[in-house]
PDB file of C-alpha atoms in Angstrom:
ATOM      1  CA  MET A   1     131.762 127.227 167.622  1.00 50.00           C
ATOM      2  CA  ILE A   2     133.535 125.934 164.884  1.00 59.00           C
ATOM      3  CA  THR A   3     134.858 122.833 166.277  1.00 79.00           C
ATOM      4  CA  LYS A   4     130.956 121.979 167.579  1.00 75.00           C
ATOM      5  CA  LYS A   5     129.976 122.752 163.995  1.00 71.00           C
ATOM      6  CA  ILE A   6     132.585 120.757 162.042  1.00 74.00           C
ATOM      7  CA  ILE A   7     131.733 117.692 164.559  1.00 74.00           C
ATOM      8  CA  ASN A   8     127.907 118.073 163.884  1.00 73.00           C
ATOM      9  CA  ASP A   9     129.015 118.368 159.861  1.00 66.00           C
ATOM     10  CA  ASN A  10     130.412 115.204 160.125  1.00 71.00           C
ATOM     11  CA  ILE A  11     128.209 113.134 162.136  1.00 80.00           C
ATOM     12  CA  LYS A  12     125.444 114.239 159.130  1.00 78.00           C
ATOM     13  CA  THR A  13     127.565 113.667 156.024  1.00 79.00           C
ATOM     14  CA  ILE A  14     128.171 110.109 158.136  1.00 83.00           C
ATOM     15  CA  PHE A  15     124.641 109.864 159.083  1.00 81.00           C
ATOM     16  CA  TYR A  16     123.775 110.537 155.527  1.00 73.00           C
ATOM     17  CA  ALA A  17     126.136 108.177 154.276  1.00 77.00           C
ATOM     18  CA  LEU A  18     124.611 105.306 156.083  1.00 79.00           C
ATOM     19  CA  VAL A  19     121.037 105.990 154.571  1.00 77.00           C
ATOM     20  CA  ILE A  20     122.723 106.257 151.538  1.00 80.00           C
ATOM     21  CA  ALA A  21     124.418 102.687 152.139  1.00 70.00           C
ATOM     22  CA  ILE A  22     121.202 101.242 153.707  1.00 76.00           C
ATOM     23  CA  VAL A  23     119.475 102.264 150.520  1.00 77.00           C
ATOM     24  CA  ILE A  24     121.249 101.035 148.358  1.00 79.00           C
ATOM     25  CA  ARG A  25     122.062  97.176 150.062  1.00 77.00           C
ATOM     26  CA  SER A  26     117.952  96.912 150.438  1.00 78.00           C
ATOM     27  CA  LEU A  27     116.649  98.227 147.765  1.00 79.00           C
ATOM     28  CA  PHE A  28     119.793  97.687 145.036  1.00 90.00           C
ATOM     29  CA  ILE A  29     122.262  95.187 145.277  1.00 96.00           C
ATOM     30  CA  GLN A  30     123.712  93.784 148.317  1.00 96.00           C
ATOM     31  CA  PRO A  31     127.826  91.934 148.974  1.00 96.00           C
ATOM     32  CA  PHE A  32     128.101  88.749 149.760  1.00 97.00           C
ATOM     33  CA  TYR A  33     130.593  86.090 150.861  1.00 96.00           C
ATOM     34  CA  ILE A  34     131.249  82.633 150.397  1.00 96.00           C
ATOM     35  CA  PRO A  35     132.280  81.354 153.313  1.00 94.00           C
ATOM     36  CA  SER A  36     132.293  77.872 152.634  1.00 94.00           C
ATOM     37  CA  SER A  37     132.035  74.660 149.111  1.00 95.00           C
ATOM     38  CA  SER A  38     128.527  73.663 148.709  1.00 97.00           C
ATOM     39  CA  MET A  39     128.753  75.580 145.688  1.00 97.00           C
ATOM     40  CA  GLU A  40     131.741  74.401 144.054  1.00 96.00           C
ATOM     41  CA  PRO A  41     132.726  74.458 141.789  1.00 94.00           C
ATOM     42  CA  THR A  42     130.241  77.673 141.337  1.00 96.00           C
ATOM     43  CA  LEU A  43     131.231  79.498 144.011  1.00 97.00           C
ATOM     44  CA  LEU A  44     134.458  78.528 145.794  1.00 95.00           C
ATOM     45  CA  ILE A  45     135.641  79.391 149.446  1.00 93.00           C
ATOM     46  CA  GLY A  46     136.316  83.530 149.585  1.00 92.00           C
ATOM     47  CA  ASP A  47     134.344  84.334 146.747  1.00 96.00           C
ATOM     48  CA  ARG A  48     132.867  87.510 147.153  1.00 96.00           C
ATOM     49  CA  LEU A  49     130.003  88.497 145.329  1.00 97.00           C
ATOM     50  CA  PHE A  50     126.833  90.771 144.041  1.00 97.00           C
ATOM     51  CA  VAL A  51     123.554  89.179 144.726  1.00 98.00           C
ATOM     52  CA  THR A  52     120.731  91.774 143.292  1.00 97.00           C
ATOM     53  CA  LYS A  53     117.698  92.211 146.011  1.00 96.00           C
ATOM     54  CA  TYR A  54     115.367  93.774 143.061  1.00 96.00           C
ATOM     55  CA  SER A  55     114.947  90.453 141.021  1.00 97.00           C
ATOM     56  CA  TYR A  56     112.911  89.148 142.918  1.00 97.00           C
ATOM     57  CA  GLY A  57     110.936  91.551 144.408  1.00 96.00           C
ATOM     58  CA  TYR A  58     111.890  92.258 148.311  1.00 96.00           C
ATOM     59  CA  SER A  59     110.065  91.268 151.732  1.00 96.00           C
ATOM     60  CA  LYS A  60     111.404  91.912 155.250  1.00 95.00           C
ATOM     61  CA  HIS A  61     114.949  90.328 154.053  1.00 94.00           C
ATOM     62  CA  SER A  62     115.476  92.645 152.021  1.00 93.00           C
ATOM     63  CA  PHE A  63     116.612  94.950 154.882  1.00 90.00           C
ATOM     64  CA  PRO A  64     118.998  94.322 157.723  1.00 89.00           C
ATOM     65  CA  PHE A  65     118.122  92.237 160.334  1.00 87.00           C
ATOM     66  CA  SER A  66     114.746  91.721 159.416  1.00 92.00           C
ATOM     67  CA  PRO A  67     112.141  94.340 160.120  1.00 92.00           C
ATOM     68  CA  PRO A  68     108.379  93.266 160.158  1.00 92.00           C
ATOM     69  CA  ILE A  69     107.801  96.656 158.030  1.00 91.00           C
ATOM     70  CA  ILE A  70     106.688  94.529 154.774  1.00 91.00           C
ATOM     71  CA  ASN A  71     103.701  91.980 154.664  1.00 92.00           C
ATOM     72  CA  GLY A  72     105.037  89.541 152.175  1.00 92.00           C
ATOM     73  CA  ARG A  73     106.612  90.841 149.044  1.00 94.00           C
ATOM     74  CA  LEU A  74     106.511  93.935 147.730  1.00 94.00           C
ATOM     75  CA  PHE A  75     107.033  93.808 143.207  1.00 92.00           C
ATOM     76  CA  SER A  76     107.688  90.488 143.266  1.00 90.00           C
ATOM     77  CA  ASN A  77     108.819  88.733 140.307  1.00 94.00           C
ATOM     78  CA  LYS A  78     109.374  84.405 140.738  1.00 96.00           C
ATOM     79  CA  PRO A  79     112.538  83.207 140.209  1.00 98.00           C
ATOM     80  CA  LYS A  80     113.918  81.007 137.176  1.00 98.00           C
ATOM     81  CA  VAL A  81     114.867  77.592 137.977  1.00 98.00           C
ATOM     82  CA  GLY A  82     118.299  77.020 137.723  1.00 98.00           C
ATOM     83  CA  ASP A  83     118.759  80.920 139.482  1.00 98.00           C
ATOM     84  CA  VAL A  84     121.911  80.514 141.773  1.00 98.00           C
ATOM     85  CA  VAL A  85     120.170  82.784 144.766  1.00 98.00           C
ATOM     86  CA  VAL A  86     120.705  83.551 148.731  1.00 98.00           C
ATOM     87  CA  PHE A  87     118.243  82.873 150.681  1.00 98.00           C
ATOM     88  CA  LYS A  88     117.098  83.708 154.629  1.00 97.00           C
ATOM     89  CA  THR A  89     116.995  79.686 156.032  1.00 96.00           C
ATOM     90  CA  PRO A  90     113.424  78.127 157.480  1.00 94.00           C
ATOM     91  CA  ALA A  91     115.744  77.394 160.244  1.00 92.00           C
ATOM     92  CA  ASP A  92     116.090  80.420 161.570  1.00 94.00           C
ATOM     93  CA  ASN A  93     114.832  83.095 159.527  1.00 93.00           C
ATOM     94  CA  ARG A  94     118.342  85.126 159.990  1.00 93.00           C
ATOM     95  CA  THR A  95     121.547  82.889 157.904  1.00 96.00           C
ATOM     96  CA  ASP A  96     121.588  83.645 154.978  1.00 97.00           C
ATOM     97  CA  TYR A  97     122.405  80.275 152.615  1.00 98.00           C
ATOM     98  CA  ILE A  98     123.317  80.739 148.995  1.00 98.00           C
ATOM     99  CA  LYS A  99     122.091  77.607 146.343  1.00 98.00           C
ATOM    100  CA  ARG A 100     120.330  76.874 143.425  1.00 98.00           C
ATOM    101  CA  LEU A 101     117.394  76.935 142.643  1.00 98.00           C
ATOM    102  CA  ILE A 102     115.779  72.853 140.731  1.00 98.00           C
ATOM    103  CA  GLY A 103     111.877  72.492 142.099  1.00 98.00           C
ATOM    104  CA  LEU A 104     109.863  75.440 141.907  1.00 98.00           C
ATOM    105  CA  PRO A 105     105.754  74.679 143.711  1.00 98.00           C
ATOM    106  CA  GLY A 106     104.443  71.775 142.948  1.00 98.00           C
ATOM    107  CA  ASP A 107     107.399  69.876 141.223  1.00 98.00           C
ATOM    108  CA  ASN A 108     108.318  66.714 142.553  1.00 98.00           C
ATOM    109  CA  ILE A 109     111.765  66.273 143.153  1.00 97.00           C
ATOM    110  CA  GLN A 110     114.069  62.647 144.296  1.00 97.00           C
ATOM    111  CA  PHE A 111     117.025  61.390 143.498  1.00 94.00           C
ATOM    112  CA  ILE A 112     116.855  58.173 142.607  1.00 93.00           C
ATOM    113  CA  ASP A 113     120.021  55.716 142.515  1.00 89.00           C
ATOM    114  CA  GLY A 114     122.696  58.948 142.557  1.00 88.00           C
ATOM    115  CA  ASN A 115     120.391  60.405 139.435  1.00 92.00           C
ATOM    116  CA  LEU A 116     118.323  63.990 139.760  1.00 95.00           C
ATOM    117  CA  PHE A 117     114.354  63.122 138.528  1.00 97.00           C
ATOM    118  CA  VAL A 118     112.169  66.375 139.281  1.00 98.00           C
ATOM    119  CA  ASN A 119     107.940  65.535 138.046  1.00 98.00           C
ATOM    120  CA  ASN A 120     109.409  61.810 137.353  1.00 96.00           C
ATOM    121  CA  ASN A 121     111.712  63.045 134.755  1.00 97.00           C
ATOM    122  CA  PRO A 122     115.344  62.772 134.703  1.00 96.00           C
ATOM    123  CA  ILE A 123     117.937  65.370 134.942  1.00 96.00           C
ATOM    124  CA  LEU A 124     120.306  64.936 131.869  1.00 95.00           C
ATOM    125  CA  LYS A 125     123.696  64.546 133.146  1.00 93.00           C
ATOM    126  CA  SER A 126     126.736  64.445 130.728  1.00 95.00           C
ATOM    127  CA  ARG A 127     130.092  64.023 132.321  1.00 93.00           C
ATOM    128  CA  ILE A 128     133.114  66.823 131.691  1.00 94.00           C
ATOM    129  CA  ALA A 129     135.640  65.146 133.860  1.00 83.00           C
ATOM    130  CA  GLN A 130     136.817  61.857 136.522  1.00 77.00           C
ATOM    131  CA  ASN A 131     138.728  62.103 139.287  1.00 75.00           C
ATOM    132  CA  ASP A 132     137.915  65.968 140.125  1.00 86.00           C
ATOM    133  CA  LYS A 133     138.973  66.704 143.572  1.00 87.00           C
ATOM    134  CA  ILE A 134     137.462  69.995 145.677  1.00 91.00           C
ATOM    135  CA  TYR A 135     136.041  70.801 148.554  1.00 92.00           C
ATOM    136  CA  CYS A 136     134.042  69.554 151.028  1.00 93.00           C
ATOM    137  CA  GLY A 137     135.140  72.164 153.958  1.00 86.00           C
ATOM    138  CA  ASN A 138     138.948  71.934 154.641  1.00 85.00           C
ATOM    139  CA  GLN A 139     139.292  68.137 152.980  1.00 90.00           C
ATOM    140  CA  THR A 140     139.276  67.252 149.264  1.00 92.00           C
ATOM    141  CA  ILE A 141     136.797  64.691 148.359  1.00 92.00           C
ATOM    142  CA  ASP A 142     137.070  62.648 145.272  1.00 92.00           C
ATOM    143  CA  VAL A 143     134.229  63.253 142.734  1.00 94.00           C
ATOM    144  CA  ASN A 144     133.244  62.845 138.449  1.00 92.00           C
ATOM    145  CA  SER A 145     131.329  66.648 137.118  1.00 95.00           C
ATOM    146  CA  PHE A 146     129.054  66.590 135.285  1.00 95.00           C
ATOM    147  CA  GLU A 147     126.968  69.240 133.516  1.00 97.00           C
ATOM    148  CA  GLU A 148     123.940  69.637 133.950  1.00 97.00           C
ATOM    149  CA  LYS A 149     120.394  70.591 131.918  1.00 97.00           C
ATOM    150  CA  LEU A 150     117.676  71.967 133.897  1.00 97.00           C
ATOM    151  CA  PRO A 151     113.901  71.150 132.353  1.00 95.00           C
ATOM    152  CA  ASN A 152     114.232  75.056 131.832  1.00 96.00           C
ATOM    153  CA  GLY A 153     116.920  74.663 129.692  1.00 96.00           C
ATOM    154  CA  LYS A 154     119.631  76.477 131.899  1.00 97.00           C
ATOM    155  CA  THR A 155     122.603  74.123 132.242  1.00 97.00           C
ATOM    156  CA  HIS A 156     125.481  73.825 134.693  1.00 97.00           C
ATOM    157  CA  ASN A 157     128.127  72.384 136.578  1.00 96.00           C
ATOM    158  CA  SER A 158     127.508  69.480 139.961  1.00 96.00           C
ATOM    159  CA  VAL A 159     130.026  67.482 141.437  1.00 95.00           C
ATOM    160  CA  TYR A 160     129.102  64.371 142.709  1.00 94.00           C
ATOM    161  CA  LEU A 161     131.064  61.872 144.934  1.00 91.00           C
ATOM    162  CA  LYS A 162     132.757  58.617 143.239  1.00 87.00           C
ATOM    163  CA  ASN A 163     131.091  56.702 144.795  1.00 78.00           C
ATOM    164  CA  TYR A 164     127.709  58.427 144.812  1.00 68.00           C
ATOM    165  CA  SER A 165     126.348  58.261 148.909  1.00 70.00           C
ATOM    166  CA  PHE A 166     123.277  60.737 148.143  1.00 76.00           C
ATOM    167  CA  GLN A 167     121.124  57.096 145.969  1.00 81.00           C
ATOM    168  CA  ASN A 168     118.172  57.804 146.920  1.00 88.00           C
ATOM    169  CA  SER A 169     115.814  60.709 148.687  1.00 91.00           C
ATOM    170  CA  ASP A 170     112.119  60.633 149.891  1.00 91.00           C
ATOM    171  CA  ASN A 171     109.896  61.830 147.070  1.00 96.00           C
ATOM    172  CA  PHE A 172     110.185  65.782 148.130  1.00 97.00           C
ATOM    173  CA  ILE A 173     106.484  67.630 146.648  1.00 98.00           C
ATOM    174  CA  VAL A 174     107.304  71.765 147.162  1.00 98.00           C
ATOM    175  CA  PRO A 175     104.448  73.700 149.066  1.00 98.00           C
ATOM    176  CA  THR A 176     102.730  76.541 147.375  1.00 98.00           C
ATOM    177  CA  GLN A 177     104.576  79.236 147.777  1.00 97.00           C
ATOM    178  CA  HIS A 178     108.135  77.972 148.214  1.00 98.00           C
ATOM    179  CA  TYR A 179     111.118  76.709 146.771  1.00 98.00           C
ATOM    180  CA  PHE A 180     113.561  73.568 146.618  1.00 98.00           C
ATOM    181  CA  PHE A 181     116.954  74.584 146.389  1.00 98.00           C
ATOM    182  CA  LEU A 182     120.693  72.417 145.477  1.00 98.00           C
ATOM    183  CA  GLY A 183     124.227  73.314 146.662  1.00 97.00           C
ATOM    184  CA  ASP A 184     126.024  72.476 142.791  1.00 97.00           C
ATOM    185  CA  ASN A 185     128.765  70.136 145.573  1.00 96.00           C
ATOM    186  CA  ARG A 186     125.815  67.611 145.695  1.00 94.00           C
ATOM    187  CA  ASP A 187     127.382  65.510 148.626  1.00 93.00           C
ATOM    188  CA  CYS A 188     128.890  68.772 150.599  1.00 94.00           C
ATOM    189  CA  SER A 189     125.906  71.133 151.101  1.00 95.00           C
ATOM    190  CA  LYS A 190     122.692  71.426 153.849  1.00 95.00           C
ATOM    191  CA  ASP A 191     119.865  72.458 151.489  1.00 97.00           C
ATOM    192  CA  SER A 192     116.308  71.609 150.722  1.00 98.00           C
ATOM    193  CA  ARG A 193     116.772  67.703 151.367  1.00 96.00           C
ATOM    194  CA  TYR A 194     117.128  68.841 154.615  1.00 95.00           C
ATOM    195  CA  LEU A 195     113.994  69.609 155.671  1.00 95.00           C
ATOM    196  CA  THR A 196     114.376  69.644 159.102  1.00 92.00           C
ATOM    197  CA  SER A 197     117.602  72.449 158.843  1.00 91.00           C
ATOM    198  CA  VAL A 198     116.927  73.799 155.357  1.00 96.00           C
ATOM    199  CA  GLY A 199     113.861  72.281 153.842  1.00 97.00           C
ATOM    200  CA  TYR A 200     111.259  73.819 152.005  1.00 98.00           C
ATOM    201  CA  VAL A 201     111.721  78.037 150.827  1.00 98.00           C
ATOM    202  CA  HIS A 202     109.275  80.192 151.123  1.00 97.00           C
ATOM    203  CA  GLU A 203     109.013  82.887 148.442  1.00 97.00           C
ATOM    204  CA  ASP A 204     109.275  85.918 151.602  1.00 97.00           C
ATOM    205  CA  ASN A 205     112.737  84.471 152.221  1.00 97.00           C
ATOM    206  CA  LEU A 206     114.090  85.009 149.448  1.00 98.00           C
ATOM    207  CA  VAL A 207     116.992  88.084 149.748  1.00 97.00           C
ATOM    208  CA  GLY A 208     118.181  88.003 145.962  1.00 97.00           C
ATOM    209  CA  LYS A 209     119.879  86.837 142.408  1.00 98.00           C
ATOM    210  CA  ALA A 210     123.253  86.123 142.968  1.00 98.00           C
ATOM    211  CA  GLN A 211     124.687  87.244 139.746  1.00 97.00           C
ATOM    212  CA  PHE A 212     128.915  87.689 139.514  1.00 96.00           C
ATOM    213  CA  ILE A 213     132.040  87.100 141.520  1.00 97.00           C
ATOM    214  CA  PHE A 214     134.141  90.744 141.896  1.00 96.00           C
ATOM    215  CA  PHE A 215     136.846  89.106 144.043  1.00 93.00           C
ATOM    216  CA  SER A 216     137.956  86.310 145.636  1.00 93.00           C
ATOM    217  CA  SER A 217     140.718  85.085 147.971  1.00 88.00           C
ATOM    218  CA  ASP A 218     142.097  81.747 148.412  1.00 80.00           C
ATOM    219  CA  PHE A 219     142.082  80.612 151.913  1.00 70.00           C
ATOM    220  CA  ARG A 220     143.979  77.877 151.902  1.00 69.00           C
ATOM    221  CA  ILE A 221     146.934  80.193 151.719  1.00 63.00           C
ATOM    222  CA  GLY A 222     146.598  82.704 154.649  1.00 55.00           C
ATOM    223  CA  ASN A 223     145.979  86.585 155.467  1.00 52.00           C
ATOM    224  CA  ILE A 224     145.079  88.108 152.157  1.00 48.00           C
ATOM    225  CA  PHE A 225     146.595  91.764 153.926  1.00 51.00           C
ATOM    226  CA  SER A 226     149.783  89.991 154.171  1.00 49.00           C
ATOM    227  CA  PHE A 227     151.464  91.786 151.948  1.00 46.00           C
ATOM    228  CA  TRP A 228     154.229  89.277 150.007  1.00 47.00           C
ATOM    229  CA  LYS A 229     150.894  87.292 149.757  1.00 50.00           C
ATOM    230  CA  TRP A 230     148.634  89.451 148.091  1.00 46.00           C
ATOM    231  CA  HIS A 231     149.452  88.096 144.636  1.00 52.00           C
ATOM    232  CA  LYS A 232     149.756  84.489 145.910  1.00 57.00           C
ATOM    233  CA  THR A 233     146.370  84.841 147.898  1.00 78.00           C
ATOM    234  CA  ILE A 234     144.137  86.825 144.774  1.00 84.00           C
ATOM    235  CA  ARG A 235     142.332  84.327 142.287  1.00 87.00           C
ATOM    236  CA  PHE A 236     142.704  86.425 139.712  1.00 83.00           C
ATOM    237  CA  ASP A 237     140.704  84.662 137.213  1.00 85.00           C
ATOM    238  CA  ARG A 238     137.339  85.215 139.108  1.00 91.00           C
ATOM    239  CA  PHE A 239     137.297  88.211 139.030  1.00 89.00           C
ATOM    240  CA  PHE A 240     133.817  90.116 137.575  1.00 89.00           C
ATOM    241  CA  LYS A 241     133.262  86.621 136.321  1.00 94.00           C
ATOM    242  CA  LYS A 242     128.858  85.875 135.578  1.00 94.00           C
ATOM    243  CA  ILE A 243     127.439  83.360 138.099  1.00 96.00           C
ATOM    244  CA  ILE A 244     125.843  80.037 135.974  1.00 89.00           C
TER     245      ILE A 244
END
């Protein structure tokens, strides 16, 4: 009898813990891991970050496995240009992507001679470094680093291949209730420029706003759980770093 009571108590404890975890993850904050280099230099492979779910309100994608329990968005707040946002890619409505918001509904987005234009106005781009090396997958690439200033005054760093491989594009006109996203690693990012795989992102696909990095490890060094490597693997300079 005592054993059965202990088992029942443990089951209840686990159940309540799971419910609390799901509520926190769905309504408040959720950790994410960065697996790709598309947002370098802002986010590096191995970064773990917190995303606030309440920033833009809630849709079915706020919950695990995207159950169809919400139609549209509840308590909706509009994202701002320059926000780093996690969203479900429109191609399958399952995969989490993280990119920077560049275009709002109705905006025109275009690359001309390697420069980014929003509504026919060039984005101010100030070079801050030449001959930098960053990752594109497992390879390093030579880039020029810039500080870009978006129309609302928000600034961020972005990198472009030295030979500007993505020179020109079509004129992208962002549909109603949709957004246009780019990776900060401009020549190594699958984003809204690729209409068949990502394209314009519907507002219901927004998951949350990336806020800060709480942990980071260097994927090149190896297993973080190898104790003798831990001091080399962990990037202490990225602990609790605000994402801008």
